[in-house]
Each structure stands twice: as structure tokens, then as C-alpha cells.
Coordinates of C-alpha atoms in Angstrom, one line a residue:
M1 CA -0.8 -36.8 114.4
G2 CA -3.3 -39.0 112.8
S3 CA -5.9 -36.4 113.6
D4 CA -3.6 -33.7 112.2
R5 CA -3.0 -35.8 109.0
T6 CA -6.7 -36.3 108.8
F7 CA -7.1 -32.6 109.2
L8 CA -4.6 -31.8 106.5
Y9 CA -6.1 -34.3 104.2
G10 CA -9.4 -32.7 104.9
I11 CA -8.0 -29.2 104.1
A12 CA -6.4 -30.5 100.9
G13 CA -9.5 -32.3 99.9
A14 CA -11.6 -29.2 100.6
M15 CA -9.2 -27.1 98.5
L16 CA -9.4 -29.6 95.7
V17 CA -13.2 -29.7 95.8
S18 CA -13.2 -25.9 96.0
S19 CA -10.9 -25.7 93.0
I20 CA -12.9 -28.1 91.0
T21 CA -16.2 -26.4 92.0
G22 CA -14.7 -23.0 91.1
A23 CA -13.6 -24.3 87.7
A24 CA -17.0 -25.9 87.0
F25 CA -18.7 -22.7 88.2
A26 CA -16.6 -20.6 85.8
A27 CA -17.4 -23.0 82.9
E28 CA -21.1 -22.8 83.5
R29 CA -21.7 -19.1 84.1
E30 CA -19.6 -16.0 84.5
Y31 CA -19.8 -13.3 87.1
S32 CA -19.2 -10.5 84.6
P33 CA -22.3 -10.2 82.4
G34 CA -20.3 -9.0 79.3
V35 CA -18.1 -12.1 79.2
G36 CA -19.0 -14.4 76.2
T37 CA -21.4 -11.9 74.6
D38 CA -20.7 -11.1 71.0
Y39 CA -23.9 -9.4 69.9
P40 CA -23.9 -5.8 68.8
K41 CA -24.0 -3.4 71.7
S42 CA -23.8 0.0 69.9
V43 CA -25.8 1.7 67.3
Y44 CA -24.0 4.0 64.8
F45 CA -25.6 6.8 62.7
G46 CA -24.4 7.8 59.3
D47 CA -25.1 8.7 55.7
L48 CA -24.5 6.2 52.9
H49 CA -25.6 8.5 50.1
L50 CA -23.9 11.8 49.6
H51 CA -22.8 13.8 46.5
T52 CA -20.0 16.3 46.1
R53 CA -18.6 18.4 43.2
N54 CA -17.7 15.0 41.6
S55 CA -21.3 14.5 40.6
P56 CA -22.1 16.2 37.2
D57 CA -25.5 17.5 38.4
A58 CA -24.1 18.8 41.7
Y59 CA -21.3 20.6 39.8
G60 CA -23.8 21.9 37.2
Q61 CA -26.1 23.2 39.9
G62 CA -23.4 25.2 41.7
N63 CA -21.2 22.9 43.8
K64 CA -18.0 23.8 42.1
E65 CA -15.6 23.3 45.0
L66 CA -16.7 21.0 47.8
S67 CA -14.9 17.7 47.4
P68 CA -15.2 14.3 49.0
A69 CA -12.5 15.4 51.5
D70 CA -14.6 18.4 52.5
A71 CA -17.6 16.0 53.0
Y72 CA -15.6 13.7 55.3
K73 CA -14.3 16.7 57.3
F74 CA -17.9 18.1 57.7
A75 CA -19.3 14.7 58.6
R76 CA -16.7 14.2 61.4
G77 CA -17.6 17.5 62.9
E78 CA -15.5 20.2 61.3
E79 CA -16.8 23.6 60.1
V80 CA -16.8 24.2 56.3
L81 CA -18.0 27.0 54.0
S82 CA -20.9 25.9 51.8
S83 CA -21.0 26.6 48.0
S84 CA -23.2 29.6 48.7
G85 CA -20.8 31.0 51.3
V86 CA -22.7 30.0 54.4
K87 CA -20.7 28.6 57.4
A88 CA -21.9 25.0 58.1
R89 CA -21.3 22.6 60.9
L90 CA -23.1 19.6 62.4
K91 CA -24.2 19.8 66.0
R92 CA -22.8 16.3 66.4
P93 CA -20.5 14.4 64.1
L94 CA -21.7 11.3 62.2
D95 CA -20.2 7.9 62.9
F96 CA -19.8 6.9 59.2
L97 CA -20.1 8.3 55.7
A98 CA -20.0 7.1 52.1
V99 CA -19.4 9.7 49.4
T100 CA -21.4 8.2 46.4
D101 CA -21.1 10.5 43.4
H102 CA -22.8 9.6 40.2
G103 CA -20.8 7.0 38.3
E104 CA -21.7 8.6 35.0
F105 CA -18.9 11.1 34.2
I106 CA -17.8 10.9 37.9
G107 CA -15.4 13.8 38.6
A108 CA -15.2 14.6 34.9
Y109 CA -16.9 18.0 34.9
Y110 CA -14.5 19.3 37.6
R111 CA -11.5 17.8 35.8
F112 CA -12.7 19.4 32.5
T113 CA -13.0 22.8 34.0
A114 CA -9.6 22.4 35.7
G115 CA -8.1 21.7 32.3
D116 CA -7.0 18.1 32.6
P117 CA -5.1 17.7 29.3
A118 CA -5.9 14.0 28.8
L119 CA -9.6 14.8 29.1
L120 CA -9.5 17.9 26.9
E121 CA -7.8 16.0 24.1
S122 CA -10.4 13.1 24.1
N123 CA -13.5 13.0 22.0
V124 CA -15.6 13.8 25.0
G125 CA -13.4 16.7 26.0
K126 CA -13.5 18.2 22.5
R127 CA -17.3 17.8 22.4
W128 CA -17.6 19.6 25.7
S129 CA -15.2 22.3 24.6
G130 CA -17.4 22.9 21.7
F131 CA -20.4 23.5 23.9
V132 CA -18.4 26.1 25.9
K133 CA -17.3 27.9 22.7
E134 CA -20.9 27.9 21.5
G135 CA -21.8 29.7 24.8
K136 CA -24.1 26.8 25.7
P137 CA -22.6 25.2 28.8
E138 CA -26.1 23.9 29.6
K139 CA -25.5 21.2 27.0
L140 CA -23.0 19.7 29.5
M141 CA -25.9 18.9 31.9
A142 CA -27.9 17.5 29.0
E143 CA -25.0 15.2 28.2
F144 CA -25.2 13.7 31.7
V145 CA -28.9 12.9 31.4
T146 CA -28.8 11.7 27.8
S147 CA -25.8 9.4 28.5
I148 CA -28.0 7.7 31.2
E149 CA -31.2 7.3 29.3
T150 CA -29.6 6.3 26.0
P151 CA -26.4 4.6 27.0
D152 CA -23.6 4.8 24.4
S153 CA -20.4 3.7 26.1
A154 CA -18.3 4.4 23.0
R155 CA -19.6 8.0 22.7
N156 CA -19.3 8.7 26.4
K157 CA -16.1 6.9 27.3
L158 CA -13.6 8.9 29.2
P159 CA -9.9 8.2 28.5
E160 CA -9.0 5.2 30.8
V161 CA -6.1 7.1 32.4
V162 CA -8.6 9.9 33.4
A163 CA -11.3 7.5 34.6
R164 CA -8.7 5.4 36.7
S165 CA -7.2 8.6 38.1
I166 CA -10.5 9.9 39.3
W167 CA -11.7 6.6 40.7
S168 CA -8.5 5.9 42.5
E169 CA -8.6 9.3 44.1
V170 CA -12.2 8.6 45.3
A171 CA -11.1 5.4 46.9
Q172 CA -7.9 6.8 48.4
T173 CA -9.7 9.8 49.9
A174 CA -12.1 7.4 51.6
D175 CA -9.1 5.5 53.0
Q176 CA -7.4 8.8 54.1
Y177 CA -10.4 9.7 56.4
N178 CA -11.2 6.2 57.6
A179 CA -10.5 6.0 61.3
P180 CA -11.4 2.5 62.6
G181 CA -13.3 2.7 65.9
R182 CA -14.0 6.5 65.6
F183 CA -15.2 7.4 62.0
T184 CA -15.8 5.0 59.2
T185 CA -15.7 5.8 55.5
F186 CA -16.7 3.7 52.5
A187 CA -15.8 4.1 48.8
G188 CA -18.8 4.1 46.6
Y189 CA -20.7 5.7 43.7
E190 CA -24.3 5.9 42.4
W191 CA -25.5 3.8 39.4
T192 CA -28.0 6.3 38.0
S193 CA -30.3 4.2 35.9
M194 CA -33.5 5.6 34.5
T195 CA -35.9 4.6 31.8
G196 CA -38.6 6.9 30.5
G197 CA -37.7 9.3 33.3
N198 CA -38.5 6.6 35.9
N199 CA -36.0 6.2 38.7
L200 CA -34.0 3.0 39.2
H201 CA -31.0 4.5 41.0
R202 CA -28.8 2.5 43.3
V203 CA -25.9 3.3 45.6
I204 CA -22.9 1.0 45.0
L205 CA -21.0 0.5 48.3
F206 CA -17.5 -1.1 48.7
K207 CA -16.2 -2.6 52.0
D208 CA -12.5 -2.7 51.1
R209 CA -9.4 -0.5 50.9
A210 CA -8.4 1.6 47.9
D211 CA -5.8 -0.9 46.7
A212 CA -8.5 -3.4 46.0
V213 CA -11.3 -1.0 45.0
S214 CA -9.1 0.8 42.5
K215 CA -8.7 -2.5 40.5
I216 CA -12.1 -1.9 39.0
L217 CA -13.9 1.0 37.3
P218 CA -17.5 1.9 38.1
F219 CA -20.1 0.0 36.1
S220 CA -22.4 2.9 35.4
A221 CA -25.8 3.5 33.7
Q222 CA -23.7 4.5 30.7
D223 CA -22.9 0.8 30.4
A224 CA -26.4 -0.5 31.0
I225 CA -29.6 0.5 32.7
D226 CA -30.9 -3.0 33.5
P227 CA -30.4 -3.9 37.2
E228 CA -29.7 -7.5 36.2
K229 CA -26.7 -6.4 34.3
L230 CA -25.5 -4.4 37.2
W231 CA -25.7 -7.5 39.5
T232 CA -23.6 -9.4 36.9
A233 CA -21.0 -6.6 37.0
L234 CA -20.9 -6.6 40.8
E235 CA -20.3 -10.4 40.8
G236 CA -17.4 -9.6 38.4
F237 CA -16.0 -7.0 40.8
E238 CA -15.9 -9.5 43.6
K239 CA -14.3 -12.2 41.5
S240 CA -11.7 -10.0 39.8
A241 CA -10.8 -7.6 42.5
G242 CA -11.5 -9.6 45.7
V243 CA -13.8 -6.9 47.1
E244 CA -17.2 -7.0 48.9
V245 CA -19.9 -4.8 47.4
L246 CA -23.6 -4.0 48.0
S247 CA -26.2 -2.3 45.9
I248 CA -28.7 0.0 47.8
P249 CA -31.9 1.1 45.9
H250 CA -33.4 4.5 46.6
N251 CA -36.2 6.8 45.7
S252 CA -38.6 4.0 44.7
N253 CA -41.3 6.7 45.3
L254 CA -40.1 8.4 42.0
S255 CA -40.1 5.2 39.9
N256 CA -43.7 5.2 38.8
G257 CA -44.0 1.6 39.9
I258 CA -41.0 -0.1 38.3
F259 CA -38.8 -0.4 41.3
F260 CA -40.7 -3.2 43.0
D261 CA -42.4 -4.4 39.9
E262 CA -44.1 -7.7 39.1
K263 CA -41.9 -8.2 36.1
T264 CA -38.3 -7.7 35.2
L265 CA -37.2 -4.5 33.5
S266 CA -37.0 -6.3 30.2
G267 CA -40.6 -7.5 30.7
G268 CA -40.0 -11.1 31.7
P269 CA -41.5 -12.9 34.7
L270 CA -39.8 -12.8 38.1
T271 CA -38.1 -16.2 38.7
K272 CA -36.6 -17.9 41.7
T273 CA -33.1 -17.1 40.3
Y274 CA -34.1 -13.4 39.9
A275 CA -35.3 -13.2 43.5
E276 CA -32.2 -14.9 45.0
T277 CA -29.9 -12.8 42.9
R278 CA -31.6 -9.5 43.8
M279 CA -31.4 -10.3 47.5
R280 CA -27.8 -11.4 47.1
W281 CA -26.8 -7.9 46.1
E282 CA -29.6 -5.7 47.5
P283 CA -30.4 -6.8 51.1
I284 CA -31.3 -3.2 52.2
V285 CA -33.2 -0.3 50.7
E286 CA -33.0 3.4 51.4
V287 CA -36.6 4.3 52.3
T288 CA -36.3 7.9 53.4
Q289 CA -34.2 10.8 52.0
I290 CA -34.3 14.4 50.9
K291 CA -36.6 13.6 47.8
G292 CA -39.4 12.1 49.8
D293 CA -40.3 9.2 52.0
S294 CA -40.9 5.7 50.5
E295 CA -42.3 3.8 53.4
T296 CA -45.9 3.8 52.3
H297 CA -48.6 6.1 50.8
P298 CA -52.1 7.1 52.0
V299 CA -53.7 5.4 49.0
L300 CA -51.9 2.1 49.8
S301 CA -52.4 2.4 53.6
P302 CA -55.7 4.3 54.1
T303 CA -56.2 3.4 57.7
D304 CA -52.6 4.4 58.7
E305 CA -52.8 8.0 60.0
F306 CA -49.1 8.4 59.7
A307 CA -48.8 7.3 56.0
D308 CA -48.8 10.8 54.7
F309 CA -45.2 11.9 55.4
E310 CA -43.0 14.0 53.2
R311 CA -44.7 12.8 50.0
W312 CA -43.2 13.2 46.5
D313 CA -45.8 11.4 44.5
S314 CA -46.9 13.7 41.6
W315 CA -44.3 12.8 38.9
N316 CA -41.5 10.4 38.1
I317 CA -38.0 11.6 38.9
M318 CA -37.5 13.5 35.6
G319 CA -40.9 15.1 35.9
R320 CA -42.1 13.8 32.6
V321 CA -44.8 11.3 33.5
K322 CA -47.4 11.9 36.1
T323 CA -47.8 9.2 38.8
T324 CA -51.1 7.4 38.9
P325 CA -52.6 5.3 41.7
E326 CA -52.0 2.0 39.9
M327 CA -48.3 2.7 39.9
L328 CA -48.0 3.1 43.7
P329 CA -47.7 -0.6 44.8
G330 CA -44.4 -0.9 42.9
S331 CA -43.1 2.4 44.4
Y332 CA -43.3 1.9 48.2
A333 CA -41.5 -0.3 50.6
R334 CA -44.5 -1.6 52.6
S335 CA -46.4 -2.7 49.5
A336 CA -43.1 -4.2 48.2
L337 CA -42.7 -6.3 51.3
K338 CA -46.3 -7.5 50.9
R339 CA -45.6 -8.3 47.2
G340 CA -42.5 -10.2 48.3
L341 CA -44.6 -12.6 50.4
E342 CA -46.8 -13.3 47.4
F343 CA -43.8 -14.1 45.2
E344 CA -42.2 -16.2 47.9
Q345 CA -45.3 -18.3 47.9
K346 CA -45.2 -18.8 44.2
L347 CA -41.4 -19.0 43.6
G348 CA -39.9 -20.3 46.8
A349 CA -37.8 -17.1 47.0
N350 CA -38.6 -13.5 48.0
P351 CA -37.3 -10.8 45.7
Y352 CA -38.3 -8.0 48.2
K353 CA -37.0 -9.3 51.5
F354 CA -35.0 -6.2 52.3
G355 CA -34.0 -4.2 55.4
M356 CA -34.5 -0.5 55.6
I357 CA -32.1 2.5 56.0
G358 CA -32.3 6.3 55.4
S359 CA -29.7 8.6 54.0
T360 CA -29.6 12.1 52.6
D361 CA -28.8 12.2 48.9
D362 CA -27.6 15.8 49.5
H363 CA -25.6 17.2 46.6
T364 CA -24.0 19.9 48.6
A365 CA -21.3 17.7 50.3
L366 CA -23.1 18.6 53.5
P367 CA -25.1 15.7 55.1
T368 CA -27.5 17.7 57.2
T369 CA -30.7 16.1 58.6
T370 CA -31.9 18.2 61.5
E371 CA -34.7 20.6 60.9
D372 CA -32.8 23.6 62.3
N373 CA -29.6 22.9 60.2
F374 CA -30.9 22.0 56.7
F375 CA -28.6 22.8 53.7
G376 CA -30.9 21.7 50.9
K377 CA -30.4 19.5 47.9
F378 CA -28.3 21.6 45.5
A379 CA -26.3 24.8 46.0
N380 CA -29.3 26.9 45.1
S381 CA -31.4 25.4 47.9
E382 CA -28.8 26.1 50.6
P383 CA -30.1 28.5 53.3
N384 CA -31.5 31.7 51.8
A385 CA -34.6 33.8 52.0
H386 CA -36.1 32.6 48.8
R387 CA -35.5 28.9 48.7
S388 CA -39.1 28.1 49.3
E389 CA -39.9 29.5 45.8
T390 CA -37.2 27.9 43.7
H391 CA -37.5 24.5 42.0
M392 CA -35.2 21.6 42.4
A393 CA -32.9 21.5 39.3
S394 CA -35.5 23.7 37.5
G395 CA -37.9 20.7 37.5
K396 CA -41.4 20.1 38.7
Y397 CA -40.8 19.8 42.4
V398 CA -40.5 23.0 44.5
D399 CA -37.6 23.2 47.0
W400 CA -39.9 23.6 50.0
Q401 CA -40.9 20.0 49.3
L402 CA -37.4 18.8 50.2
G403 CA -37.2 16.9 53.4
S404 CA -34.5 17.2 56.0
S405 CA -33.9 13.4 55.9
G406 CA -32.5 10.8 56.6
L407 CA -29.9 8.6 58.4
A408 CA -28.8 5.0 58.4
A409 CA -28.7 3.4 61.8
V410 CA -26.5 0.3 62.1
W411 CA -26.2 -2.1 65.1
A412 CA -22.7 -3.4 65.1
P413 CA -20.0 -4.6 67.6
E414 CA -17.7 -1.8 66.6
N415 CA -17.4 1.2 64.2
T416 CA -15.4 -0.4 61.4
R417 CA -15.9 -1.1 57.8
E418 CA -16.1 -4.8 58.4
A419 CA -18.6 -4.6 61.3
L420 CA -20.9 -2.1 59.6
F421 CA -20.8 -3.9 56.3
A422 CA -21.7 -7.2 58.0
A423 CA -24.6 -5.6 59.8
M424 CA -26.0 -4.2 56.5
K425 CA -25.8 -7.7 55.0
R426 CA -27.7 -9.3 57.9
K427 CA -30.2 -6.3 57.8
E428 CA -29.6 -5.3 61.4
V429 CA -30.2 -1.7 60.4
Y430 CA -32.9 0.8 60.5
A431 CA -34.0 4.1 58.9
T432 CA -34.6 7.5 60.5
S433 CA -36.0 10.6 58.9
G434 CA -33.2 12.7 60.5
S435 CA -33.2 12.2 64.3
R436 CA -30.9 9.8 66.1
I437 CA -33.7 7.8 67.7
M438 CA -32.4 4.6 69.3
V439 CA -34.5 1.5 68.5
R440 CA -34.1 -2.2 69.6
F441 CA -36.5 -4.7 68.0
F442 CA -36.5 -8.5 68.7
G443 CA -38.8 -11.3 67.8
G444 CA -39.2 -14.8 69.3
W445 CA -41.6 -17.3 70.8
D446 CA -40.7 -17.3 74.6
Y447 CA -40.2 -13.7 75.7
A448 CA -41.8 -13.0 79.1
R449 CA -44.3 -10.2 79.4
D450 CA -41.8 -8.1 81.3
A451 CA -38.7 -9.1 79.3
V452 CA -38.1 -5.7 77.8
F453 CA -38.1 -4.0 81.2
R454 CA -35.2 -6.2 82.5
D455 CA -31.7 -4.9 82.6
D456 CA -30.6 -8.0 80.5
Y457 CA -33.3 -7.6 77.8
V458 CA -30.8 -7.4 75.0
K459 CA -29.1 -10.6 76.0
V460 CA -32.6 -12.2 76.3
G461 CA -33.5 -10.7 73.0
Y462 CA -30.7 -12.4 71.1
G463 CA -30.7 -15.5 73.3
K464 CA -34.3 -16.4 72.8
G465 CA -35.0 -14.8 69.4
V466 CA -33.8 -12.8 66.5
P467 CA -33.1 -9.0 66.0
M468 CA -34.4 -6.8 63.2
G469 CA -33.6 -8.3 59.9
G470 CA -34.0 -11.9 61.2
D471 CA -36.4 -14.8 60.5
L472 CA -38.8 -16.8 62.6
T473 CA -39.9 -20.1 61.1
R474 CA -42.4 -22.9 61.9
A475 CA -44.3 -21.7 64.9
P476 CA -44.3 -24.1 67.9
A477 CA -47.7 -25.6 68.5
G478 CA -50.1 -23.2 70.2
K479 CA -47.7 -20.2 70.2
A480 CA -47.8 -16.8 68.5
P481 CA -44.7 -14.7 67.9
V482 CA -43.7 -12.3 70.6
F483 CA -41.9 -9.0 69.9
M484 CA -39.8 -6.8 72.2
M485 CA -39.4 -3.2 71.2
L486 CA -37.6 -0.3 73.0
A487 CA -37.0 3.2 71.7
L488 CA -35.1 6.1 73.2
K489 CA -35.5 9.7 72.0
D490 CA -32.6 11.5 70.4
P491 CA -31.2 13.4 73.4
D492 CA -30.9 16.6 71.2
D493 CA -34.3 16.3 69.6
A494 CA -38.0 15.7 70.1
N495 CA -39.7 13.4 72.6
L496 CA -41.5 10.2 71.5
D497 CA -45.2 10.1 70.7
R498 CA -45.6 6.3 70.2
I499 CA -44.0 3.0 69.1
Q500 CA -45.9 0.7 66.7
I501 CA -45.6 -2.6 64.8
V502 CA -46.5 -2.7 61.2
K503 CA -47.6 -6.2 60.2
G504 CA -48.1 -7.6 56.6
W505 CA -49.3 -11.1 55.9
L506 CA -50.5 -13.4 53.2
D507 CA -53.9 -15.1 53.7
K508 CA -54.8 -18.6 52.6
D509 CA -56.1 -17.2 49.3
G510 CA -52.8 -15.6 48.5
K511 CA -54.0 -12.1 49.2
S512 CA -51.7 -9.8 51.2
H513 CA -52.9 -7.5 54.0
E514 CA -51.4 -5.0 56.4
K515 CA -52.2 -3.6 59.9
V516 CA -50.6 -1.1 62.2
Y517 CA -50.6 -1.8 66.0
D518 CA -49.9 0.8 68.7
L519 CA -47.6 -0.9 71.2
A520 CA -46.9 2.0 73.7
L521 CA -48.2 5.5 73.9
S522 CA -46.9 8.5 75.8
D523 CA -48.8 10.6 78.3
G524 CA -51.1 7.9 79.5
R525 CA -53.1 7.7 76.4
K526 CA -55.1 4.5 75.5
V527 CA -56.2 3.0 72.2
D528 CA -60.0 3.4 71.8
P529 CA -61.3 -0.1 71.5
K530 CA -64.1 1.0 69.1
T531 CA -61.9 2.9 66.6
G532 CA -58.7 1.1 67.2
K533 CA -57.0 4.5 67.3
A534 CA -55.2 6.5 70.0
P535 CA -55.8 10.2 70.5
P536 CA -53.1 12.5 69.0
V537 CA -50.3 13.4 71.3
G538 CA -51.0 17.2 70.9
S539 CA -48.5 19.9 69.9
T540 CA -46.4 22.4 71.6
V541 CA -45.1 23.9 68.4
D542 CA -44.9 27.7 68.1
V543 CA -44.5 28.1 64.4
A544 CA -43.8 31.8 64.4
D545 CA -41.0 31.3 66.9
A546 CA -39.9 28.0 65.4
S547 CA -39.8 26.4 68.8
Y548 CA -41.4 23.6 70.8
T549 CA -41.0 22.1 74.2
N550 CA -40.6 18.4 75.3
T551 CA -43.4 18.9 77.9
I552 CA -45.5 16.2 76.0
G553 CA -44.3 12.8 74.8
T554 CA -41.7 10.8 76.6
A555 CA -38.0 10.0 76.4
E556 CA -38.5 6.2 76.3
L557 CA -41.1 3.7 75.2
A558 CA -41.0 0.0 75.5
A559 CA -43.3 -3.0 75.1
V560 CA -43.6 -6.7 74.7
W561 CA -46.3 -7.6 72.2
T562 CA -47.8 -10.9 71.1
D563 CA -49.5 -11.0 67.8
P564 CA -53.2 -11.4 68.6
D565 CA -54.2 -12.3 65.0
F566 CA -51.4 -14.8 64.3
D567 CA -52.1 -17.7 62.0
P568 CA -49.2 -20.2 61.9
A569 CA -50.0 -21.1 58.3
E570 CA -49.6 -17.5 57.0
R571 CA -46.4 -15.9 55.9
A572 CA -45.9 -12.5 57.5
F573 CA -43.5 -9.7 58.3
Y574 CA -43.3 -7.3 61.2
Y575 CA -41.4 -4.0 61.5
G576 CA -41.2 -1.4 64.1
R577 CA -42.1 2.3 63.7
V578 CA -41.3 5.1 66.1
I579 CA -43.1 8.4 65.9
E580 CA -41.8 11.7 67.5
I581 CA -44.0 14.4 68.8
P582 CA -44.6 17.4 66.5
K583 CA -41.8 19.9 66.0
P584 CA -41.0 22.8 63.7
R585 CA -40.1 21.8 60.1
W586 CA -37.1 23.4 58.5
T587 CA -39.4 25.7 56.7
A588 CA -40.5 27.2 60.0
Y589 CA -36.9 27.7 61.0
D590 CA -36.3 29.5 57.7
A591 CA -39.3 31.7 58.0
K592 CA -38.1 32.9 61.4
F593 CA -34.4 33.3 60.5
F594 CA -35.0 35.1 57.3
G595 CA -38.1 36.9 58.3
V596 CA -40.1 35.6 55.4
K597 CA -43.7 34.4 55.0
M598 CA -44.1 31.0 53.6
P599 CA -46.8 30.2 51.0
P600 CA -49.9 28.7 52.6
D601 CA -49.4 25.2 51.2
V602 CA -45.9 24.9 52.8
P603 CA -45.9 22.5 55.8
M604 CA -44.4 24.0 58.9
V605 CA -44.6 21.1 61.4
V606 CA -43.1 17.6 61.1
Q607 CA -43.2 14.4 63.1
D608 CA -39.9 12.6 62.4
R609 CA -39.7 8.9 62.7
A610 CA -37.8 5.6 62.5
Y611 CA -38.5 2.4 60.6
T612 CA -36.8 -0.8 61.7
S613 CA -35.9 -3.6 59.3
P614 CA -38.6 -6.3 59.4
I615 CA -38.6 -9.7 61.1
W616 CA -40.2 -12.3 58.8
Y617 CA -42.2 -15.3 59.7
T618 CA -42.3 -18.3 57.4
P619 CA -44.5 -21.4 58.1

């Protein structure tokens, strides 16, 4: 009995110990690797900059019918008929979309033509009716541009009942097509500021539902063209309507140097308050889109063989003033990031500490970014046999210069307004020039040399460092930053040529520098130690047939890289760049489909790419 009791006590004790051990085991680690992880596991691709018939220039250039509702239908995968009567459909739906028509006279041209009585009876409506009676409807377009460059809110004010009706419809349509978890929409508009024909445009993006967003009216360039006044207005939106809002600059390449300037628009010096305010409202910048790429320029980055990409660098956005070399540093993202380090050293705050996205800026309501499915900028540059000869909006740039770009890629826990908006604010986003390349980019101090090749590299990436958009500070003694980068090809597009890190830094004399490092190359290529360059990947493009094969390049590239030139006393930034192998440009697909011969200066091959948001190092 005693023995039995001892035995029973022993069993009970063992069960107790086992229970306690199990509880402790559960508290210390979990069997299931996903338990307790809250980092973003999915990347979502979308467009945060699209125009419809509600934009005066889109309407004036032939998009008379395609509405925000049509844009959302198209983006989620439905077939629509374009303004020129061509059937259009995406090969794959987007994950999110923001319709961002120009805030100046937003929706008014369509309402005017439709005979909105409140608009027709207003001073603006009577003035426009006069243009029509004169037989000079082109004056309507001139009204749009003039109202931006010489703001006169009294002259251009729409009846409030009309303005509120249009804006509420914009926000309600966004709500109507928002499907959390499947397809996210955002209400937004474009603040279309210009001065002297130089671009200062921003997309204004709202996180919230129509009942909150409708409490405000867009603050447009008709109210003011100074970004500082825009930021004051955005602060007012958040306080008065309880909304969250962001401003996203774009087309810095067409600003003739004033987008990332060394002074304010009014000519004053940049201050710590200016820098902090700008980054409060503008944490991300659109660096690639249909009107050219703004990452960098061959003059600014002469040793970077990939710096010459979809360049629009001859004129400012209105085609009035030629662009000169001294304007370039204020027009491109990489030089702005370097300039930001210089200001941070002086001011204690960085006015140009931004993440990077792409979007389309299409005015057709059709966000198309693949080379074989490109629907142009305006209705006149939708697919047709002669679009390589026409000019965008009758301006300086020829339509063959349009790029089939770009997309915003967002790392988020789920596809909802709240999750995507939060990711944009923390800059865990990247840009692509059209393909859906997947990129992970982490920085830390203690990643193992094989960390990126482990199945738990993402957990390690977050656990021992920061993702794109993050900060590293105060280097541990004797250590240099270590970066993990992994890229996967778009499964429906070209293979990868290489992955790179672009570094910018500020030396002890306050001078900024840049350098591009090849991290991993396809096809067994090596960097030549004498030149520091890798041989080209080659090309399989058959231009006449508008085809290529993925028999070169690779589907995946990954590397762990330690900065060999690191100085712990120097401020720096690092961002990842992914380059695809060559493939036919949209102009080659057009030449084959329409049976036309392109002019000799038209590029027929393209290497699409992705740019991650940077990771910054601060001593």
C-alpha cells in the first residue's frame, strides 16, 4: 500500500511537474512559428495616383465618360471600354487603388457639360457658357491652368452646394468599392501646384470613410501654391474632421530643381520646423510614373550604368523653361536623400527623409503598367497606330516618351485602409516601374552571413534589425551595418538581372557621396575587381516579334551584405534596387500589333526595376 501510495504520489508529482514544465515551455517558445508574430507577411500592389473624367485635363483631352467607379471596376479586374473604344482589362487585378483627380475644378467640367443648374447659374458657369457660345471651348482648358498658376479663389469658386456634392460623391464611391481584405480604395485628390511652369504637384490621400472625409472640401492650388500652406490645411483637416491624411509629392523630375530645394518656395532658409513639418505630412515620394523616372540622373550619378531610365529631363512640366544641369540636384530622389543628410547635420532634422513608391498618373481611368498592355496618359495616347507621333497634351514631350509605370508596393499585415496607411507612414513601401517584383530589405548589426537563406529570415530580419524605411543608430563598437535583401521576379514578367544597394553618405567635411554595390548577379557573373562593374546580363529580346525568353537571369536573388566602407561617425542611407533582364518596351508591342515602324530614336527595349525605401544610419 505504502508502495502504491508512493507510486501514486509519484505519478501525481510527475503529472504536476509535467504540467508545470509544459506551461513554462509554452511561455518560453511556441511550436507553431506564426504564433506571436505581428510583422507584415504580405506585399500588396496598387496605384495611388489615377485620374478619371473628373480631372479637367483628362476631360478636356477626351476622357468624357470613364468615372471613378469605372476605374475601381477596372482595377479589381473587370473589363471596360476605353475612351477611344478599345476593350481593356488587367491581366491581374490590383490590390488597392486611389482615384486622385485634380482638386482644381474637380468634377466640374463633367457637371457643366451635363447641365448642372447650380453650376450653370454661378459666375464660373456663366463664364464657361460664354466660352462655348464663342465657339472657343479651348478656353476651358486655359481656365484650369490659369487658376493654378495665378490663384484667385473668388473668381474660381464653385457654388458650395456643387463642390460638396462632387466631393461627397468622390468619397462615397471610394467607400462603395472598398472591400477590406480583398480590394482597398482610398479617397483622394491632387493638389496641382505650379510656379513658372515648374511642378510641385502632390497627391492628397485620406484613410477614412466618406462620412468623415466629406466634412472637408479639397484645399487646392486655387487656394494656395505654397506647400507650407498645404500642410497647414492638412493639419486643419485632421483637427476639424478627425481624418488621417498624407501628401505624396510626384514628378520632381519636372520641377526644374524646386521640389527638393535648399530654400523654401518663398525664398526663406530651411529650418528644423520646416523639416519636421514636411516629414510629418510627406513621409513617402512617388519616384516613378508615366511622365518619367525620378530616382536619379546620369549627370548626378555618372558611374551608375542604370541611371539613364525613362528620362524626362528637357523641360519643366509646362514646357516653358528648359532644364539645366544645375537644376538637377533638386529634381531627383537620390540627390534629395543626400541633401537631406546635409540638412540634418545642420538643422538636427532631415527634410528629405522619405520612402519611395511608384504609381501611374494615368488620366484614362485605366491604371496599366505592363509593357504589353499600356493605355497611355490621355485618351489620345490610348493604343493606336500613330501614338508614337503625337504629343502629350499638345506640349513638348512626344507620347512615345511615356513610360508604362509604375506601382506602389506596400508591406502590411492585411489589405485594409488602416494597415496600408500605417505602412505608408512608417515607409515600409517600395516603388516598381510596373512589374510586381517582390522585395524584402532589412538592416541590422548581427545578421549571420547565411541569414537570408534560412526559412525564418523574415522573423530574423525584424527581430534583429529594421525593415525598409527604418533607422539604425549609434553603431556598436567595431561593427558595420549588415543588410539582408531578397527579391523574387514577377511570376508573369521578366527574370531578374541583379540586386543592388545604393548608399549615400556625408563625410567629415559635410560633403555627400554615393556608391552603388552589386549584391547578387544572375547567371554566375562576377564583379570585375578592376572596374567594379559586372558584365551585362545579355538580351533575348526579339524587337520585331516583341518577344523575349526567360532563359537568362533568374527568378530569385538574395544576399547578406556588410558595408565594407562604413565609418560610424558618418550619416548614411541605404536603399535596395532590383533590375530585371531586358524585355520589349510598349513601343515594340505597338510596332508589332499595328504593323508600324517606329522613329529611330524611340527606345524599344526596357529593363524594369524596383526601388526600396531607404534605411538610414545616424551616428
